[in-house]
CSV table of C-alpha atoms in Angstrom, one decimal:
chain,number,residue,atom,x,y,z
A,23,GLY,CA,0.0,0.0,0.0
A,24,GLN,CA,0.9,3.7,-0.1
A,25,GLN,CA,3.6,4.5,2.3
A,26,VAL,CA,5.6,7.5,3.6
A,27,MET,CA,9.1,6.7,4.9
A,28,GLN,CA,11.1,9.2,6.9
A,29,ILE,CA,14.7,9.1,7.9
A,30,PRO,CA,16.6,9.2,10.1
A,31,GLN,CA,14.6,8.1,13.1
A,32,TYR,CA,16.9,10.2,15.4
A,33,GLN,CA,19.5,12.8,14.9
A,34,HIS,CA,21.8,14.1,17.7
A,35,VAL,CA,23.4,17.4,17.0
A,36,GLN,CA,25.4,20.0,18.9
A,37,GLU,CA,23.6,23.3,19.3
A,38,GLY,CA,24.5,25.4,16.3
A,39,GLU,CA,24.9,22.4,14.0
A,40,ASP,CA,22.5,21.8,11.1
A,41,PHE,CA,19.8,19.2,11.0
A,42,THR,CA,18.0,17.5,8.1
A,43,THR,CA,15.2,15.0,7.8
A,44,TYR,CA,14.1,13.3,4.6
A,45,CYS,CA,10.7,12.0,3.6
A,46,ASN,CA,10.0,9.6,0.7
A,47,SER,CA,6.6,8.5,-0.6
A,48,SER,CA,5.9,5.4,-2.5
A,49,THR,CA,3.6,7.4,-4.8
A,50,THR,CA,3.3,10.9,-6.1
A,51,LEU,CA,1.7,13.3,-3.6
A,52,SER,CA,-0.7,16.1,-4.2
A,53,ASN,CA,0.9,18.0,-1.3
A,54,ILE,CA,3.2,17.3,1.6
A,55,GLN,CA,2.8,18.7,5.1
A,56,TRP,CA,5.3,19.1,7.9
A,57,TYR,CA,4.5,19.1,11.6
A,58,LYS,CA,6.5,19.5,14.7
A,59,GLN,CA,5.8,17.8,18.0
A,60,ARG,CA,7.6,19.1,21.1
A,61,PRO,CA,8.2,16.6,23.9
A,62,GLY,CA,4.9,16.0,25.7
A,63,GLY,CA,3.0,18.1,23.2
A,64,HIS,CA,0.9,17.6,20.1
A,65,PRO,CA,1.7,17.9,16.4
A,66,VAL,CA,1.7,21.5,15.2
A,67,PHE,CA,1.4,22.3,11.5
A,68,LEU,CA,4.5,24.0,10.1
A,69,ILE,CA,4.0,24.2,6.3
A,70,GLN,CA,2.4,22.7,3.3
A,71,LEU,CA,4.2,22.3,-0.1
A,72,VAL,CA,2.1,21.8,-3.2
A,73,LYS,CA,4.2,22.5,-6.3
A,74,SER,CA,6.9,20.3,-7.9
A,75,GLY,CA,10.3,21.6,-6.9
A,76,GLU,CA,8.9,24.0,-4.4
A,77,VAL,CA,11.2,25.5,-1.8
A,78,LYS,CA,9.9,27.5,1.2
A,79,LYS,CA,11.7,29.1,4.1
A,80,GLN,CA,10.7,29.9,7.6
A,81,LYS,CA,13.6,31.7,9.3
A,82,ARG,CA,16.2,28.9,9.8
A,83,LEU,CA,13.9,26.2,8.4
A,84,THR,CA,14.0,25.3,4.7
A,85,PHE,CA,11.5,22.9,3.2
A,86,GLN,CA,11.8,21.3,-0.2
A,87,PHE,CA,9.4,19.3,-2.4
A,88,GLY,CA,11.0,17.1,-5.0
A,89,GLU,CA,10.5,17.5,-8.7
A,90,ALA,CA,8.6,14.2,-8.9
A,91,LYS,CA,6.5,15.2,-5.8
A,92,LYS,CA,7.6,11.9,-4.1
A,93,ASN,CA,10.1,13.2,-1.7
A,94,SER,CA,10.7,16.2,0.6
A,95,SER,CA,13.2,17.4,3.1
A,96,LEU,CA,13.3,19.8,6.1
A,97,HIS,CA,16.6,21.5,6.8
A,98,ILE,CA,17.3,23.5,10.0
A,99,THR,CA,20.3,25.8,10.0
A,100,ALA,CA,22.2,26.4,13.2
A,101,THR,CA,19.9,24.5,15.5
A,102,GLN,CA,18.7,26.0,18.8
A,103,THR,CA,17.3,24.3,21.9
A,104,THR,CA,13.9,25.5,20.9
A,105,ASP,CA,14.1,23.2,17.8
A,106,VAL,CA,14.0,20.1,20.0
A,107,GLY,CA,11.2,17.8,19.1
A,108,THR,CA,10.0,15.3,16.5
A,109,TYR,CA,9.4,16.4,13.0
A,110,PHE,CA,6.8,14.5,10.9
A,111,CYS,CA,6.0,14.7,7.3
A,112,ALA,CA,2.5,13.6,6.0
A,113,GLY,CA,0.9,13.4,2.6
A,114,PRO,CA,-2.7,12.6,1.4
A,115,ARG,CA,-3.6,9.1,0.4
A,116,ASP,CA,-4.7,8.9,-3.2
A,117,SER,CA,-7.9,7.0,-2.5
A,118,ASN,CA,-9.5,9.0,0.4
A,119,TYR,CA,-7.2,12.0,1.1
A,120,GLN,CA,-6.4,10.6,4.5
A,121,LEU,CA,-3.0,11.8,5.6
A,122,ILE,CA,-0.3,9.2,5.7
A,123,TRP,CA,2.3,10.0,8.3
A,124,GLY,CA,6.0,9.4,8.4
A,125,ALA,CA,7.4,7.9,11.6
A,126,GLY,CA,9.1,11.2,12.4
A,127,THR,CA,12.6,12.3,13.0
A,128,LYS,CA,13.5,13.2,16.6
A,129,LEU,CA,15.9,16.1,16.9
A,130,ILE,CA,18.1,15.8,20.0
A,131,ILE,CA,20.5,18.5,21.1
A,132,LYS,CA,23.6,17.1,22.8
A,133,PRO,CA,24.3,18.7,26.2
B,9,GLU,CA,-10.0,31.7,17.5
B,10,ALA,CA,-10.1,28.8,19.9
B,11,GLY,CA,-8.2,25.7,19.0
B,12,VAL,CA,-9.3,22.1,19.2
B,13,VAL,CA,-10.4,21.3,22.8
B,14,GLN,CA,-10.0,17.9,24.3
B,15,SER,CA,-10.9,16.5,27.7
B,16,PRO,CA,-9.7,15.0,30.0
B,17,ARG,CA,-6.0,15.7,29.5
B,18,TYR,CA,-5.1,12.6,31.6
B,19,LYS,CA,-6.9,9.5,32.5
B,20,ILE,CA,-5.8,6.5,34.6
B,21,ILE,CA,-8.0,3.5,34.7
B,22,GLU,CA,-7.8,-0.2,35.5
B,23,LYS,CA,-8.1,-2.7,32.7
B,24,LYS,CA,-11.6,-3.8,31.8
B,25,GLN,CA,-13.0,-0.4,32.8
B,26,PRO,CA,-14.7,1.9,30.3
B,27,VAL,CA,-13.3,5.3,29.3
B,28,ALA,CA,-14.5,8.1,27.1
B,29,PHE,CA,-12.7,11.1,25.5
B,30,TRP,CA,-14.3,14.2,24.3
B,31,CYS,CA,-13.3,16.6,21.5
B,32,ASN,CA,-14.6,19.9,20.3
B,33,PRO,CA,-13.1,20.9,16.9
B,34,ILE,CA,-12.3,24.4,15.6
B,35,SER,CA,-15.5,26.1,14.7
B,36,GLY,CA,-16.4,25.6,11.0
B,37,HIS,CA,-14.2,22.6,10.5
B,38,ASN,CA,-16.2,19.8,8.9
B,39,THR,CA,-13.6,17.1,9.2
B,40,LEU,CA,-12.7,15.6,12.5
B,41,TYR,CA,-10.1,12.9,13.2
B,42,TRP,CA,-9.3,10.7,16.1
B,43,TYR,CA,-5.7,9.4,16.3
B,44,ARG,CA,-3.8,7.2,18.7
B,45,GLN,CA,-0.1,7.9,19.3
B,46,ASN,CA,2.1,5.5,21.0
B,47,LEU,CA,5.4,6.7,22.5
B,48,GLY,CA,8.0,7.3,19.9
B,49,GLN,CA,5.7,6.8,17.0
B,50,GLY,CA,3.6,8.9,14.6
B,51,PRO,CA,-0.1,9.4,14.9
B,52,GLU,CA,-2.3,6.4,13.8
B,53,LEU,CA,-5.7,7.3,12.4
B,54,LEU,CA,-8.6,5.6,14.2
B,55,ILE,CA,-11.6,7.3,12.6
B,56,ARG,CA,-12.4,10.3,10.4
B,57,TYR,CA,-15.7,12.1,10.3
B,58,GLU,CA,-17.1,14.3,7.5
B,59,ASN,CA,-19.7,16.3,9.4
B,60,GLU,CA,-21.6,13.6,11.3
B,61,GLU,CA,-20.7,10.7,9.0
B,62,ALA,CA,-17.8,8.4,9.8
B,63,VAL,CA,-16.2,8.0,6.4
B,64,ASP,CA,-13.0,6.1,7.4
B,65,ASP,CA,-13.1,3.8,10.4
B,66,SER,CA,-11.0,1.0,9.0
B,67,GLN,CA,-8.4,1.2,11.7
B,68,LEU,CA,-10.9,1.4,14.6
B,69,PRO,CA,-10.9,-1.8,16.7
B,70,LYS,CA,-14.7,-2.1,16.6
B,71,ASP,CA,-14.9,-4.8,19.2
B,72,ARG,CA,-14.1,-2.4,22.0
B,73,PHE,CA,-13.9,1.1,20.4
B,74,SER,CA,-16.8,3.3,19.4
B,75,ALA,CA,-17.1,6.9,18.4
B,76,GLU,CA,-19.9,9.3,17.6
B,77,ARG,CA,-20.2,12.9,16.3
B,78,LEU,CA,-23.7,13.9,16.9
B,79,LYS,CA,-24.8,17.1,15.1
B,80,GLY,CA,-21.5,17.1,13.3
B,81,VAL,CA,-19.7,19.2,15.9
B,82,ASP,CA,-18.1,17.7,18.9
B,83,SER,CA,-17.2,14.0,19.2
B,84,THR,CA,-16.7,11.3,21.7
B,85,LEU,CA,-14.4,8.3,21.5
B,86,LYS,CA,-15.1,5.4,23.9
B,87,ILE,CA,-13.2,2.3,24.8
B,88,GLN,CA,-15.1,-0.5,26.6
B,89,PRO,CA,-13.5,-2.5,28.1
B,90,ALA,CA,-10.0,-1.0,28.1
B,91,GLU,CA,-6.9,-3.3,27.8
B,92,LEU,CA,-3.4,-2.7,28.9
B,93,GLY,CA,-2.3,-2.1,25.3
B,94,ASP,CA,-4.7,0.8,24.9
B,95,SER,CA,-2.3,3.0,26.9
B,96,ALA,CA,-1.4,5.8,24.6
B,97,VAL,CA,-2.2,9.4,23.8
B,98,TYR,CA,-5.5,9.9,22.0
B,99,LEU,CA,-5.4,13.0,19.7
B,100,CYS,CA,-8.3,14.7,18.1
B,101,ALA,CA,-7.7,16.9,15.1
B,102,SER,CA,-9.9,18.9,12.7
B,103,SER,CA,-9.6,20.4,9.3
B,104,LEU,CA,-11.8,22.6,7.1
B,105,SER,CA,-12.4,19.8,4.6
B,106,ARG,CA,-11.1,16.3,3.8
B,107,ASP,CA,-8.9,17.2,0.8
B,108,GLY,CA,-5.5,16.8,2.4
B,109,ASP,CA,-6.1,20.0,4.3
B,110,THR,CA,-4.0,21.1,7.2
B,111,GLN,CA,-5.0,19.3,10.4
B,112,TYR,CA,-5.1,21.2,13.7
B,113,PHE,CA,-4.5,19.0,16.7
B,114,GLY,CA,-5.9,19.2,20.2
B,115,PRO,CA,-3.6,18.7,23.3
B,116,GLY,CA,-4.6,15.0,23.5
B,117,THR,CA,-5.7,12.7,26.3
B,118,ARG,CA,-3.0,10.6,27.8
B,119,LEU,CA,-4.5,7.3,28.8
B,120,THR,CA,-2.9,4.9,31.2
B,121,VAL,CA,-4.4,1.5,31.7
B,122,LEU,CA,-3.2,-0.4,34.8
């Protein structure tokens, strides 16, 4: 069935280092959404990408949607402690528009 | 604008007991979702409503779980009887429509079954 894979599962970085998470879909997506979940919190919408090859920036966060609309990435420049959490990608299923979620990438800042 | 409201925030029960969760979505949002999230995993959809109609409940364990969304606004999710494996966070989300729209999540109910 249709799947969304996300890697890595965890990423440990020193504060100030960059962070990247990758999302790959088994099928073309009409859009892809990114959510952030802080420890103990609930998923919060970050952004939606719709167009092939789209790149969007939010301060230190850069989101990309692949040309084939099957993959996406989130890159954080110069991580800060406020970036800690799990980042999820999600895309609509072809058949019923239900969001299919990646397993998430947990960003951990090394002490 | 108020966000998605859920109650209770925490619930501890013994196995075989019933439990119910309540959700009030963002005003005007026709689509309502119930998810279950286990520790370290992504949200798993249990049921999706379009107004008062359950349009996707394929992942809902129907032997013990039930849900309703009377009048197409707020919703309740019930487990009866609860099992140890039901311990998780139950998240409610809403969106304007079903078409892959942004979902807005409530704070969730953390259920512990002893």
